PDB file of C-alpha atoms and ligand atoms in Angstrom:
ATOM      1  CA  UNK A 125      13.026   3.291 -21.661  1.00 86.00           C
ATOM      2  CA  UNK A 126      10.542   1.313 -19.306  1.00 97.00           C
ATOM      3  CA  UNK A 127       6.734   1.259 -20.139  1.00 98.00           C
ATOM      4  CA  UNK A 128       4.156   1.138 -17.547  1.00 98.00           C
ATOM      5  CA  UNK A 129       0.223   0.469 -17.654  1.00 98.00           C
ATOM      6  CA  UNK A 130      -1.546   1.302 -14.965  1.00 98.00           C
ATOM      7  CA  UNK A 131      -5.277  -0.221 -14.855  1.00 99.00           C
ATOM      8  CA  UNK A 132      -7.751   2.071 -12.818  1.00 98.00           C
ATOM      9  CA  UNK A 133      -5.894   5.294 -13.178  1.00 98.00           C
ATOM     10  CA  UNK A 134      -8.527   7.710 -12.860  1.00 98.00           C
ATOM     11  CA  UNK A 135      -7.927   9.207  -9.419  1.00 97.00           C
ATOM     12  CA  UNK A 136      -6.433   8.086  -6.080  1.00 97.00           C
ATOM     13  CA  UNK A 137      -3.312   6.142  -6.078  1.00 98.00           C
ATOM     14  CA  UNK A 138      -3.642   5.102  -9.538  1.00 98.00           C
ATOM     15  CA  UNK A 139      -3.224   8.605 -10.722  1.00 98.00           C
ATOM     16  CA  UNK A 140      -0.578   9.014  -8.332  1.00 98.00           C
ATOM     17  CA  UNK A 141       1.306   6.487 -10.395  1.00 98.00           C
ATOM     18  CA  UNK A 142       0.711   8.371 -13.561  1.00 98.00           C
ATOM     19  CA  UNK A 143       2.047  11.415 -11.976  1.00 98.00           C
ATOM     20  CA  UNK A 144       5.105   9.932 -10.432  1.00 98.00           C
ATOM     21  CA  UNK A 145       6.192   7.635 -13.533  1.00 98.00           C
ATOM     22  CA  UNK A 146       5.580  10.445 -16.126  1.00 98.00           C
ATOM     23  CA  UNK A 147       7.925  12.899 -14.390  1.00 98.00           C
ATOM     24  CA  UNK A 148      10.508  10.794 -16.207  1.00 97.00           C
ATOM     25  CA  UNK A 149      10.208  11.663 -19.899  1.00 96.00           C
ATOM     26  CA  UNK A 150      12.008   8.489 -20.988  1.00 96.00           C
ATOM     27  CA  UNK A 151       9.150   6.554 -19.443  1.00 97.00           C
ATOM     28  CA  UNK A 152       6.294   5.381 -21.679  1.00 98.00           C
ATOM     29  CA  UNK A 153       3.099   5.815 -19.206  1.00 98.00           C
ATOM     30  CA  UNK A 154      -0.316   4.583 -20.063  1.00 98.00           C
ATOM     31  CA  UNK A 155      -3.484   4.673 -17.769  1.00 98.00           C
ATOM     32  CA  UNK A 156      -6.722   3.009 -18.165  1.00 98.00           C
ATOM     33  CA  UNK A 157      -9.752   4.505 -16.862  1.00 98.00           C
ATOM     34  CA  UNK A 158     -13.717   3.820 -17.310  1.00 98.00           C
ATOM     35  CA  UNK A 159     -14.052   7.602 -18.285  1.00 98.00           C
ATOM     36  CA  UNK A 160     -11.123   9.114 -19.908  1.00 98.00           C
ATOM     37  CA  UNK A 161     -12.397  12.408 -20.316  1.00 98.00           C
ATOM     38  CA  UNK A 162     -12.979  12.777 -16.471  1.00 97.00           C
ATOM     39  CA  UNK A 163      -9.248  12.123 -15.841  1.00 98.00           C
ATOM     40  CA  UNK A 164      -7.051  15.123 -14.801  1.00 97.00           C
ATOM     41  CA  UNK A 165      -4.668  15.370 -17.829  1.00 96.00           C
ATOM     42  CA  UNK A 166      -0.925  14.822 -17.293  1.00 97.00           C
ATOM     43  CA  UNK A 167       1.728  15.533 -19.992  1.00 96.00           C
ATOM     44  CA  UNK A 168       3.482  12.353 -21.381  1.00 94.00           C
ATOM     45  CA  UNK A 169       0.697  10.094 -20.449  1.00 98.00           C
ATOM     46  CA  UNK A 170      -1.537   8.370 -22.562  1.00 98.00           C
ATOM     47  CA  UNK A 171      -5.232   7.491 -21.364  1.00 98.00           C
ATOM     48  CA  UNK A 172      -7.310   4.627 -22.709  1.00 98.00           C
ATOM     49  CA  UNK A 173     -10.777   3.586 -22.031  1.00 98.00           C
ATOM     50  CA  UNK A 174     -11.136   0.310 -20.219  1.00 98.00           C
ATOM     51  CA  UNK A 175     -13.450  -1.035 -17.509  1.00 98.00           C
ATOM     52  CA  UNK A 176     -12.215  -3.872 -15.209  1.00 98.00           C
ATOM     53  CA  UNK A 177     -15.780  -5.591 -15.538  1.00 98.00           C
ATOM     54  CA  UNK A 178     -15.365  -5.499 -19.496  1.00 98.00           C
ATOM     55  CA  UNK A 179     -12.508  -7.906 -20.810  1.00 98.00           C
ATOM     56  CA  UNK A 180     -13.427  -6.802 -24.462  1.00 98.00           C
ATOM     57  CA  UNK A 181     -12.485  -3.118 -23.526  1.00 98.00           C
ATOM     58  CA  UNK A 182      -9.410  -4.224 -21.560  1.00 99.00           C
ATOM     59  CA  UNK A 183      -8.350  -6.474 -24.725  1.00 98.00           C
ATOM     60  CA  UNK A 184      -8.993  -3.190 -27.063  1.00 98.00           C
ATOM     61  CA  UNK A 185      -6.877  -1.128 -24.781  1.00 98.00           C
ATOM     62  CA  UNK A 186      -4.220  -3.857 -25.031  1.00 98.00           C
ATOM     63  CA  UNK A 187      -4.184  -3.751 -28.762  1.00 98.00           C
ATOM     64  CA  UNK A 188      -3.879  -0.035 -28.722  1.00 98.00           C
ATOM     65  CA  UNK A 189      -1.100  -0.016 -26.141  1.00 98.00           C
ATOM     66  CA  UNK A 190       1.182  -1.935 -28.733  1.00 97.00           C
ATOM     67  CA  UNK A 191       1.098   0.807 -30.867  1.00 97.00           C
ATOM     68  CA  UNK A 192       2.360   3.095 -28.241  1.00 97.00           C
ATOM     69  CA  UNK A 193       5.795   1.356 -26.992  1.00 94.00           C
ATOM     70  CA  UNK A 194       8.559   1.321 -29.377  1.00 83.00           C
ATOM     71  CA  UNK A 195       8.731  -2.446 -29.388  1.00 92.00           C
ATOM     72  CA  UNK A 196       5.039  -3.257 -28.554  1.00 96.00           C
ATOM     73  CA  UNK A 197       6.140  -4.548 -25.167  1.00 98.00           C
ATOM     74  CA  UNK A 198       4.849  -3.703 -21.690  1.00 98.00           C
ATOM     75  CA  UNK A 199       7.577  -3.852 -18.870  1.00 98.00           C
ATOM     76  CA  UNK A 200       5.211  -2.918 -15.833  1.00 98.00           C
ATOM     77  CA  UNK A 201       1.563  -3.851 -15.763  1.00 98.00           C
ATOM     78  CA  UNK A 202       0.109  -2.503 -12.362  1.00 99.00           C
ATOM     79  CA  UNK A 203      -3.523  -3.448 -11.686  1.00 99.00           C
ATOM     80  CA  UNK A 204      -4.788  -0.758  -9.329  1.00 98.00           C
ATOM     81  CA  UNK A 205      -8.436  -0.335  -9.793  1.00 98.00           C
ATOM     82  CA  UNK A 206     -10.830  -1.735  -7.156  1.00 98.00           C
ATOM     83  CA  UNK A 207     -14.456  -2.058  -5.733  1.00 98.00           C
ATOM     84  CA  UNK A 208     -14.060  -0.665  -2.229  1.00 96.00           C
ATOM     85  CA  UNK A 209     -17.711  -1.024  -1.179  1.00 94.00           C
ATOM     86  CA  UNK A 210     -17.853   1.962   0.938  1.00 91.00           C
ATOM     87  CA  UNK A 211     -21.604   1.582   1.728  1.00 93.00           C
ATOM     88  CA  UNK A 212     -20.578  -1.829   3.683  1.00 94.00           C
ATOM     89  CA  UNK A 213     -16.976  -0.977   4.713  1.00 94.00           C
ATOM     90  CA  UNK A 214     -17.841  -0.435   8.420  1.00 93.00           C
ATOM     91  CA  UNK A 215     -20.464  -3.326   8.934  1.00 95.00           C
ATOM     92  CA  UNK A 216     -19.123  -6.417  10.692  1.00 95.00           C
ATOM     93  CA  UNK A 217     -20.149  -9.958   9.649  1.00 98.00           C
ATOM     94  CA  UNK A 218     -23.125 -10.137  11.940  1.00 98.00           C
ATOM     95  CA  UNK A 219     -24.333  -6.714  11.098  1.00 96.00           C
ATOM     96  CA  UNK A 220     -25.522  -8.263   7.493  1.00 98.00           C
ATOM     97  CA  UNK A 221     -28.463  -9.984   9.712  1.00 98.00           C
ATOM     98  CA  UNK A 222     -31.391  -8.909   7.689  1.00 98.00           C
ATOM     99  CA  UNK A 223     -29.307  -7.399   5.016  1.00 98.00           C
ATOM    100  CA  UNK A 224     -28.420 -10.762   3.267  1.00 98.00           C
ATOM    101  CA  UNK A 225     -28.907  -9.318  -0.309  1.00 98.00           C
ATOM    102  CA  UNK A 226     -26.854  -6.450   0.402  1.00 98.00           C
ATOM    103  CA  UNK A 227     -24.078  -8.519   1.442  1.00 98.00           C
ATOM    104  CA  UNK A 228     -24.234 -10.772  -1.591  1.00 98.00           C
ATOM    105  CA  UNK A 229     -24.371  -7.964  -3.873  1.00 98.00           C
ATOM    106  CA  UNK A 230     -21.553  -6.294  -2.059  1.00 98.00           C
ATOM    107  CA  UNK A 231     -19.523  -9.612  -2.280  1.00 98.00           C
ATOM    108  CA  UNK A 232     -20.437 -10.145  -5.830  1.00 98.00           C
ATOM    109  CA  UNK A 233     -19.278  -6.692  -6.911  1.00 98.00           C
ATOM    110  CA  UNK A 234     -16.036  -6.883  -4.904  1.00 98.00           C
ATOM    111  CA  UNK A 235     -15.178 -10.353  -6.588  1.00 98.00           C
ATOM    112  CA  UNK A 236     -16.352  -9.434  -9.941  1.00 98.00           C
ATOM    113  CA  UNK A 237     -14.058  -6.183  -9.939  1.00 98.00           C
ATOM    114  CA  UNK A 238     -11.165  -6.869  -7.650  1.00 98.00           C
ATOM    115  CA  UNK A 239     -10.671 -10.607  -8.894  1.00 99.00           C
ATOM    116  CA  UNK A 240     -12.275 -11.387 -11.884  1.00 99.00           C
ATOM    117  CA  UNK A 241     -11.447  -7.594 -13.164  1.00 99.00           C
ATOM    118  CA  UNK A 242      -7.852  -8.308 -12.328  1.00 99.00           C
ATOM    119  CA  UNK A 243      -7.613 -11.874 -14.303  1.00 99.00           C
ATOM    120  CA  UNK A 244      -9.374 -10.225 -17.371  1.00 99.00           C
ATOM    121  CA  UNK A 245      -6.492  -7.372 -17.137  1.00 99.00           C
ATOM    122  CA  UNK A 246      -3.575  -9.584 -16.636  1.00 99.00           C
ATOM    123  CA  UNK A 247      -4.805 -11.966 -19.539  1.00 99.00           C
ATOM    124  CA  UNK A 248      -5.339  -8.840 -21.912  1.00 98.00           C
ATOM    125  CA  UNK A 249      -1.859  -7.425 -21.420  1.00 98.00           C
ATOM    126  CA  UNK A 250       0.052 -10.905 -20.853  1.00 98.00           C
ATOM    127  CA  UNK A 251       1.258 -11.003 -24.678  1.00 98.00           C
ATOM    128  CA  UNK A 252       2.687  -7.535 -24.245  1.00 98.00           C
ATOM    129  CA  UNK A 253       4.456  -8.380 -20.761  1.00 98.00           C
ATOM    130  CA  UNK A 254       5.757 -11.322 -22.457  1.00 98.00           C
ATOM    131  CA  UNK A 255       7.829  -9.424 -25.108  1.00 98.00           C
ATOM    132  CA  UNK A 256       9.543  -7.346 -22.130  1.00 98.00           C
ATOM    133  CA  UNK A 257      12.965  -8.134 -20.623  1.00 97.00           C
ATOM    134  CA  UNK A 258      11.324  -6.702 -16.987  1.00 98.00           C
ATOM    135  CA  UNK A 259       8.143  -8.797 -17.141  1.00 98.00           C
ATOM    136  CA  UNK A 260       6.432  -7.613 -13.867  1.00 98.00           C
ATOM    137  CA  UNK A 261       2.803  -7.683 -13.104  1.00 99.00           C
ATOM    138  CA  UNK A 262       1.731  -5.909  -9.736  1.00 99.00           C
ATOM    139  CA  UNK A 263      -1.750  -6.071  -8.108  1.00 99.00           C
ATOM    140  CA  UNK A 264      -2.836  -3.562  -5.615  1.00 98.00           C
ATOM    141  CA  UNK A 265      -4.035  -5.613  -2.628  1.00 98.00           C
ATOM    142  CA  UNK A 266      -4.573  -4.677   1.102  1.00 97.00           C
ATOM    143  CA  UNK A 267      -3.362  -5.404   4.630  1.00 96.00           C
ATOM    144  CA  UNK A 268      -7.010  -5.880   5.361  1.00 96.00           C
ATOM    145  CA  UNK A 269      -6.439  -9.362   3.696  1.00 98.00           C
ATOM    146  CA  UNK A 270      -3.894 -10.375   6.046  1.00 97.00           C
ATOM    147  CA  UNK A 271      -5.668 -12.502   8.811  1.00 96.00           C
ATOM    148  CA  UNK A 272      -3.024 -11.817  11.444  1.00 94.00           C
ATOM    149  CA  UNK A 273      -3.119  -8.158  10.836  1.00 92.00           C
ATOM    150  CA  UNK A 274      -6.825  -7.705  11.365  1.00 92.00           C
ATOM    151  CA  UNK A 275      -7.217 -10.052  14.117  1.00 94.00           C
ATOM    152  CA  UNK A 276      -4.293  -8.426  16.113  1.00 91.00           C
ATOM    153  CA  UNK A 277      -5.802  -4.664  15.339  1.00 90.00           C
ATOM    154  CA  UNK A 278      -9.339  -6.123  16.212  1.00 92.00           C
ATOM    155  CA  UNK A 279     -10.956  -5.128  12.905  1.00 92.00           C
ATOM    156  CA  UNK A 280     -13.990  -7.178  11.966  1.00 94.00           C
ATOM    157  CA  UNK A 281     -15.085  -4.559   8.934  1.00 93.00           C
ATOM    158  CA  UNK A 282     -14.724  -4.695   5.462  1.00 95.00           C
ATOM    159  CA  UNK A 283     -15.881  -8.149   4.891  1.00 98.00           C
ATOM    160  CA  UNK A 284     -16.587  -8.448   1.147  1.00 98.00           C
ATOM    161  CA  UNK A 285     -13.403  -6.211   0.238  1.00 98.00           C
ATOM    162  CA  UNK A 286     -11.190  -8.128   2.492  1.00 98.00           C
ATOM    163  CA  UNK A 287     -12.264 -11.635   0.927  1.00 98.00           C
ATOM    164  CA  UNK A 288     -11.996  -9.996  -2.315  1.00 98.00           C
ATOM    165  CA  UNK A 289      -8.295  -8.820  -1.447  1.00 98.00           C
ATOM    166  CA  UNK A 290      -7.480 -12.488   0.081  1.00 98.00           C
ATOM    167  CA  UNK A 291      -8.751 -14.008  -3.027  1.00 98.00           C
ATOM    168  CA  UNK A 292      -6.787 -11.720  -5.345  1.00 99.00           C
ATOM    169  CA  UNK A 293      -3.601 -12.737  -3.510  1.00 98.00           C
ATOM    170  CA  UNK A 294      -4.158 -16.290  -4.247  1.00 98.00           C
ATOM    171  CA  UNK A 295      -4.760 -15.375  -8.009  1.00 99.00           C
ATOM    172  CA  UNK A 296      -1.386 -13.660  -7.987  1.00 99.00           C
ATOM    173  CA  UNK A 297       0.074 -16.727  -6.484  1.00 98.00           C
ATOM    174  CA  UNK A 298      -1.614 -18.840  -9.296  1.00 99.00           C
ATOM    175  CA  UNK A 299      -0.189 -16.726 -11.905  1.00 99.00           C
ATOM    176  CA  UNK A 300       3.509 -16.968 -10.349  1.00 98.00           C
ATOM    177  CA  UNK A 301       3.281 -20.344 -10.523  1.00 98.00           C
ATOM    178  CA  UNK A 302       2.312 -20.616 -14.127  1.00 98.00           C
ATOM    179  CA  UNK A 303       4.632 -18.207 -15.373  1.00 98.00           C
ATOM    180  CA  UNK A 304       7.817 -18.744 -13.175  1.00 97.00           C
ATOM    181  CA  UNK A 305       9.621 -20.510 -16.221  1.00 98.00           C
ATOM    182  CA  UNK A 306       8.689 -17.581 -18.412  1.00 98.00           C
ATOM    183  CA  UNK A 307      10.484 -15.406 -15.870  1.00 98.00           C
ATOM    184  CA  UNK A 308       7.133 -13.289 -15.192  1.00 98.00           C
ATOM    185  CA  UNK A 309       7.435 -11.903 -11.784  1.00 98.00           C
ATOM    186  CA  UNK A 310       4.119 -11.264 -10.080  1.00 99.00           C
ATOM    187  CA  UNK A 311       3.286  -9.304  -6.904  1.00 99.00           C
ATOM    188  CA  UNK A 312       0.365  -8.420  -4.628  1.00 99.00           C
ATOM    189  CA  UNK A 313       1.318  -5.053  -3.172  1.00 98.00           C
ATOM    190  CA  UNK A 314      -0.503  -3.397  -0.398  1.00 98.00           C
ATOM    191  CA  UNK A 315       0.000   0.514  -0.408  1.00 98.00           C
ATOM    192  CA  UNK A 316      -0.230   1.033   3.035  1.00 96.00           C
ATOM    193  CA  UNK A 317      -3.312   3.186   4.521  1.00 93.00           C
ATOM    194  CA  UNK A 318      -3.561   6.167   2.209  1.00 95.00           C
ATOM    195  CA  UNK A 319      -5.513   9.318   2.280  1.00 91.00           C
ATOM    196  CA  UNK A 320      -7.650   8.822  -1.043  1.00 92.00           C
ATOM    197  CA  UNK A 321     -11.325   9.051   0.635  1.00 80.00           C
ATOM    198  CA  UNK A 322     -12.661  12.119   2.450  1.00 70.00           C
ATOM    199  CA  UNK A 323     -13.630  10.194   5.919  1.00 67.00           C
ATOM    200  CA  UNK A 324     -15.437  13.471   7.023  1.00 65.00           C
ATOM    201  CA  UNK A 325     -18.246  12.464   4.748  1.00 74.00           C
ATOM    202  CA  UNK A 326     -18.989   9.391   6.465  1.00 77.00           C
ATOM    203  CA  UNK A 327     -22.198   8.825   8.144  1.00 81.00           C
ATOM    204  CA  UNK A 328     -21.774   9.044  12.174  1.00 81.00           C
ATOM    205  CA  UNK A 329     -22.194   5.303  12.440  1.00 79.00           C
ATOM    206  CA  UNK A 330     -19.365   4.990   9.727  1.00 81.00           C
ATOM    207  CA  UNK A 331     -17.346   7.617  11.456  1.00 82.00           C
ATOM    208  CA  UNK A 332     -17.475   5.552  14.526  1.00 83.00           C
ATOM    209  CA  UNK A 333     -16.501   2.355  12.501  1.00 81.00           C
ATOM    210  CA  UNK A 334     -13.333   4.543  11.236  1.00 81.00           C
ATOM    211  CA  UNK A 335     -12.353   5.541  14.549  1.00 83.00           C
ATOM    212  CA  UNK A 336     -12.282   2.188  15.852  1.00 81.00           C
ATOM    213  CA  UNK A 337     -10.245   1.066  12.914  1.00 83.00           C
ATOM    214  CA  UNK A 338      -7.782   3.749  13.263  1.00 82.00           C
ATOM    215  CA  UNK A 339      -7.621   2.976  17.288  1.00 84.00           C
ATOM    216  CA  UNK A 340      -6.986  -0.643  15.806  1.00 83.00           C
ATOM    217  CA  UNK A 341      -4.116   0.447  13.875  1.00 83.00           C
ATOM    218  CA  UNK A 342      -2.674   2.653  16.364  1.00 83.00           C
ATOM    219  CA  UNK A 343      -2.681  -0.315  18.841  1.00 82.00           C
ATOM    220  CA  UNK A 344      -1.018  -2.662  16.344  1.00 82.00           C
ATOM    221  CA  UNK A 345       1.453   0.147  15.027  1.00 85.00           C
ATOM    222  CA  UNK A 346       2.236   2.575  17.823  1.00 84.00           C
ATOM    223  CA  UNK A 347       3.720   4.781  15.242  1.00 85.00           C
ATOM    224  CA  UNK A 348       0.910   5.219  13.155  1.00 86.00           C
ATOM    225  CA  UNK A 349       0.005   8.750  12.814  1.00 86.00           C
ATOM    226  CA  UNK A 350      -2.914   8.507   9.986  1.00 87.00           C
ATOM    227  CA  UNK A 351      -2.963   7.825   6.195  1.00 91.00           C
ATOM    228  CA  UNK A 352      -0.026   8.807   4.196  1.00 94.00           C
ATOM    229  CA  UNK A 353      -0.095  11.257   1.201  1.00 96.00           C
ATOM    230  CA  UNK A 354      -0.551   9.482  -2.297  1.00 97.00           C
ATOM    231  CA  UNK A 355       3.007  10.305  -3.354  1.00 98.00           C
ATOM    232  CA  UNK A 356       4.581   8.688  -0.357  1.00 97.00           C
ATOM    233  CA  UNK A 357       2.877   5.708  -0.814  1.00 98.00           C
ATOM    234  CA  UNK A 358       3.444   5.528  -4.641  1.00 98.00           C
ATOM    235  CA  UNK A 359       7.065   6.305  -4.188  1.00 98.00           C
ATOM    236  CA  UNK A 360       7.588   3.512  -1.712  1.00 98.00           C
ATOM    237  CA  UNK A 361       5.498   1.022  -3.791  1.00 98.00           C
ATOM    238  CA  UNK A 362       7.776   1.847  -6.716  1.00 98.00           C
ATOM    239  CA  UNK A 363      10.747   0.747  -4.819  1.00 98.00           C
ATOM    240  CA  UNK A 364       9.112  -2.268  -4.052  1.00 98.00           C
ATOM    241  CA  UNK A 365       8.342  -3.022  -7.706  1.00 98.00           C
ATOM    242  CA  UNK A 366      11.731  -2.020  -9.028  1.00 98.00           C
ATOM    243  CA  UNK A 367      13.429  -4.358  -6.705  1.00 98.00           C
ATOM    244  CA  UNK A 368      11.021  -7.187  -7.255  1.00 98.00           C
ATOM    245  CA  UNK A 369      12.929 -10.429  -7.849  1.00 98.00           C
ATOM    246  CA  UNK A 370      11.632 -13.925  -9.579  1.00 98.00           C
ATOM    247  CA  UNK A 371      12.354 -15.360  -6.190  1.00 98.00           C
ATOM    248  CA  UNK A 372       9.666 -13.159  -4.793  1.00 98.00           C
ATOM    249  CA  UNK A 373       7.067 -13.808  -7.502  1.00 98.00           C
ATOM    250  CA  UNK A 374       3.696 -14.484  -6.038  1.00 98.00           C
ATOM    251  CA  UNK A 375       4.038 -12.733  -2.663  1.00 98.00           C
ATOM    252  CA  UNK A 376       2.173 -10.806  -0.661  1.00 98.00           C
ATOM    253  CA  UNK A 377       3.946  -7.555   0.640  1.00 98.00           C
ATOM    254  CA  UNK A 378       3.422  -4.271   1.728  1.00 98.00           C
ATOM    255  CA  UNK A 379       4.567  -0.745   0.549  1.00 98.00           C
ATOM    256  CA  UNK A 380       7.579  -1.506   2.773  1.00 97.00           C
ATOM    257  CA  UNK A 381       8.763  -4.564   1.005  1.00 98.00           C
ATOM    258  CA  UNK A 382       7.616  -6.690   3.952  1.00 97.00           C
ATOM    259  CA  UNK A 383       4.585  -7.517   6.168  1.00 96.00           C
ATOM    260  CA  UNK A 384       4.371  -4.415   7.982  1.00 94.00           C
ATOM    261  CA  UNK A 385       1.135  -2.979   6.583  1.00 93.00           C
ATOM    262  CA  UNK A 386       1.162   0.409   7.716  1.00 91.00           C
TER     263      UNK A 386
HETATM  264  N1  LIG B1089      -6.392   3.988  -0.102  1.00 58.03           N
HETATM  265  C1  LIG B1089      -5.949   3.154   0.830  1.00 58.03           C
HETATM  266  O1  LIG B1089      -5.779   3.293   1.884  1.00 58.03           O
HETATM  267  C2  LIG B1089      -5.577   1.721   0.360  1.00 58.03           C
HETATM  268  C3  LIG B1089      -5.223   0.506   1.375  1.00 58.03           C
HETATM  269  C4  LIG B1089      -5.087  -0.808   0.974  1.00 58.03           C
HETATM  270  C5  LIG B1089      -5.292  -0.904  -0.506  1.00 58.03           C
HETATM  271  N2  LIG B1089      -5.954   0.002  -1.434  1.00 58.03           N
HETATM  272  C6  LIG B1089      -5.769  -0.482  -2.729  1.00 58.03           C
HETATM  273  O2  LIG B1089      -5.434   0.406  -3.670  1.00 58.03           O
HETATM  274  C7  LIG B1089      -6.063   0.558  -4.761  1.00 58.03           C
HETATM  275  C8  LIG B1089      -6.428   1.985  -5.357  1.00 58.03           C
HETATM  276  O3  LIG B1089      -6.881   2.676  -3.920  1.00 58.03           O
HETATM  277  P1  LIG B1089      -7.351   4.164  -4.084  1.00 58.03           P
HETATM  278  O4  LIG B1089      -7.498   4.746  -2.456  1.00 58.03           O
HETATM  279  O5  LIG B1089      -6.742   4.849  -4.866  1.00 58.03           O
HETATM  280  O6  LIG B1089      -9.000   4.179  -4.565  1.00 58.03           O
HETATM  281  P2  LIG B1089     -10.013   5.224  -5.093  1.00 58.03           P
HETATM  282  O7  LIG B1089      -9.456   6.555  -5.029  1.00 58.03           O
HETATM  283  O8  LIG B1089     -11.261   5.065  -4.711  1.00 58.03           O
HETATM  284  O9  LIG B1089      -9.935   4.946  -6.494  1.00 58.03           O
HETATM  285  C9  LIG B1089     -10.360   3.792  -7.131  1.00 58.03           C
HETATM  286  C10 LIG B1089     -10.070   3.499  -8.541  1.00 58.03           C
HETATM  287  O10 LIG B1089     -10.516   2.300  -8.849  1.00 58.03           O
HETATM  288  C11 LIG B1089     -11.120   2.699 -10.382  1.00 58.03           C
HETATM  289  N3  LIG B1089     -12.214   1.572 -10.693  1.00 58.03           N
HETATM  290  C12 LIG B1089     -13.200   1.291  -9.707  1.00 58.03           C
HETATM  291  N4  LIG B1089     -13.972   0.343 -10.622  1.00 58.03           N
HETATM  292  C13 LIG B1089     -13.402   0.246 -11.797  1.00 58.03           C
HETATM  293  C14 LIG B1089     -13.751  -0.561 -12.929  1.00 58.03           C
HETATM  294  N5  LIG B1089     -14.742  -1.674 -12.615  1.00 58.03           N
HETATM  295  N6  LIG B1089     -12.773  -0.468 -13.796  1.00 58.03           N
HETATM  296  C15 LIG B1089     -11.876   0.411 -13.986  1.00 58.03           C
HETATM  297  N7  LIG B1089     -11.434   1.321 -12.897  1.00 58.03           N
HETATM  298  C16 LIG B1089     -12.340   0.993 -11.782  1.00 58.03           C
HETATM  299  C17 LIG B1089     -11.598   4.111  -9.914  1.00 58.03           C
HETATM  300  O11 LIG B1089     -12.160   4.607 -11.186  1.00 58.03           O
HETATM  301  P3  LIG B1089     -13.579   5.511 -11.389  1.00 58.03           P
HETATM  302  O12 LIG B1089     -13.145   6.926 -11.107  1.00 58.03           O
HETATM  303  O13 LIG B1089     -13.925   5.298 -12.690  1.00 58.03           O
HETATM  304  O14 LIG B1089     -14.247   5.116 -10.310  1.00 58.03           O
HETATM  305  C18 LIG B1089     -10.537   4.574  -9.437  1.00 58.03           C
HETATM  306  O15 LIG B1089      -9.588   4.954 -10.346  1.00 58.03           O
HETATM  307  C19 LIG B1089      -7.132  -0.230  -4.773  1.00 58.03           C
HETATM  308  O16 LIG B1089      -6.773  -1.694  -5.186  1.00 58.03           O
HETATM  309  C20 LIG B1089      -7.263  -0.270  -3.337  1.00 58.03           C
HETATM  310  O17 LIG B1089      -8.206  -1.732  -2.981  1.00 58.03           O
HETATM  311  C21 LIG B1089      -6.051   1.175  -0.840  1.00 58.03           C
END
């Protein structure tokens, strides 16, 4: 009867985790969302209110979660929610000349949500994870944080977002060091390129940026055929999560369980 908490589960990949995991009625599945009433309901899933930027809301959700599992333990904590910074996604570093305040604001929101919010989430649920025998904490990262990947593909964009994901990879490794002796396994996991955004809604300028990004991916990965469906990414990620060992704790891996990001 494994239990799962997904932080930031209202839509996209987070909601995909809820759907996949709840298909097995022996799982206890809890999703956290800023606005639970806006989440498409799924049988066998409890949605609790919590915001990555609000530690008190995460602590309250953790207290509630202890009452929802038979032993008060959480086996898998998956921190999925993130600020994706779509307005700055396709601006390269030098494109922020004259837009310094905008860059700083994007960087601050990315770091607050994608790094500090992850730390708040993990700290809120650690007491529950410690009660488990499985003890797994997974944070959604991005191949965009792999410097070799984006240099080979020629991708100067998603600056603040990529910095925040590189930062959270360090945070995950720090937790792995801190809790190695207690057997808690931590992983930064990239989901691949997943079709959660509607790129047709981008401005013409951003569509050009997106086309360059897709061309860069295709250059690095000749088999790349565009974003995969949420279901496929979630299925692959769960294989990696279920196979995660203590020896791998602190690593940054892809949905393929290696350093192939697409
Ligand atoms: N899609 C991809 O190709 C891709 C590639 C690499 C990495 N990733 C990573 O995968 C994860 C999920 O991405 P996605 O594509 O599913 O994104 P998405 O569709 O944009 O969904 C983002 C999720 O994060 C939640 N969220 C944002 N800010 C939050 C906050 N302050 N508190 C709580 N929840 C918050 C959103 O909730 P609301 O509904 O309340 O806004 C939503 O559920 C992210 O960590 C992302 O960086 C995605």
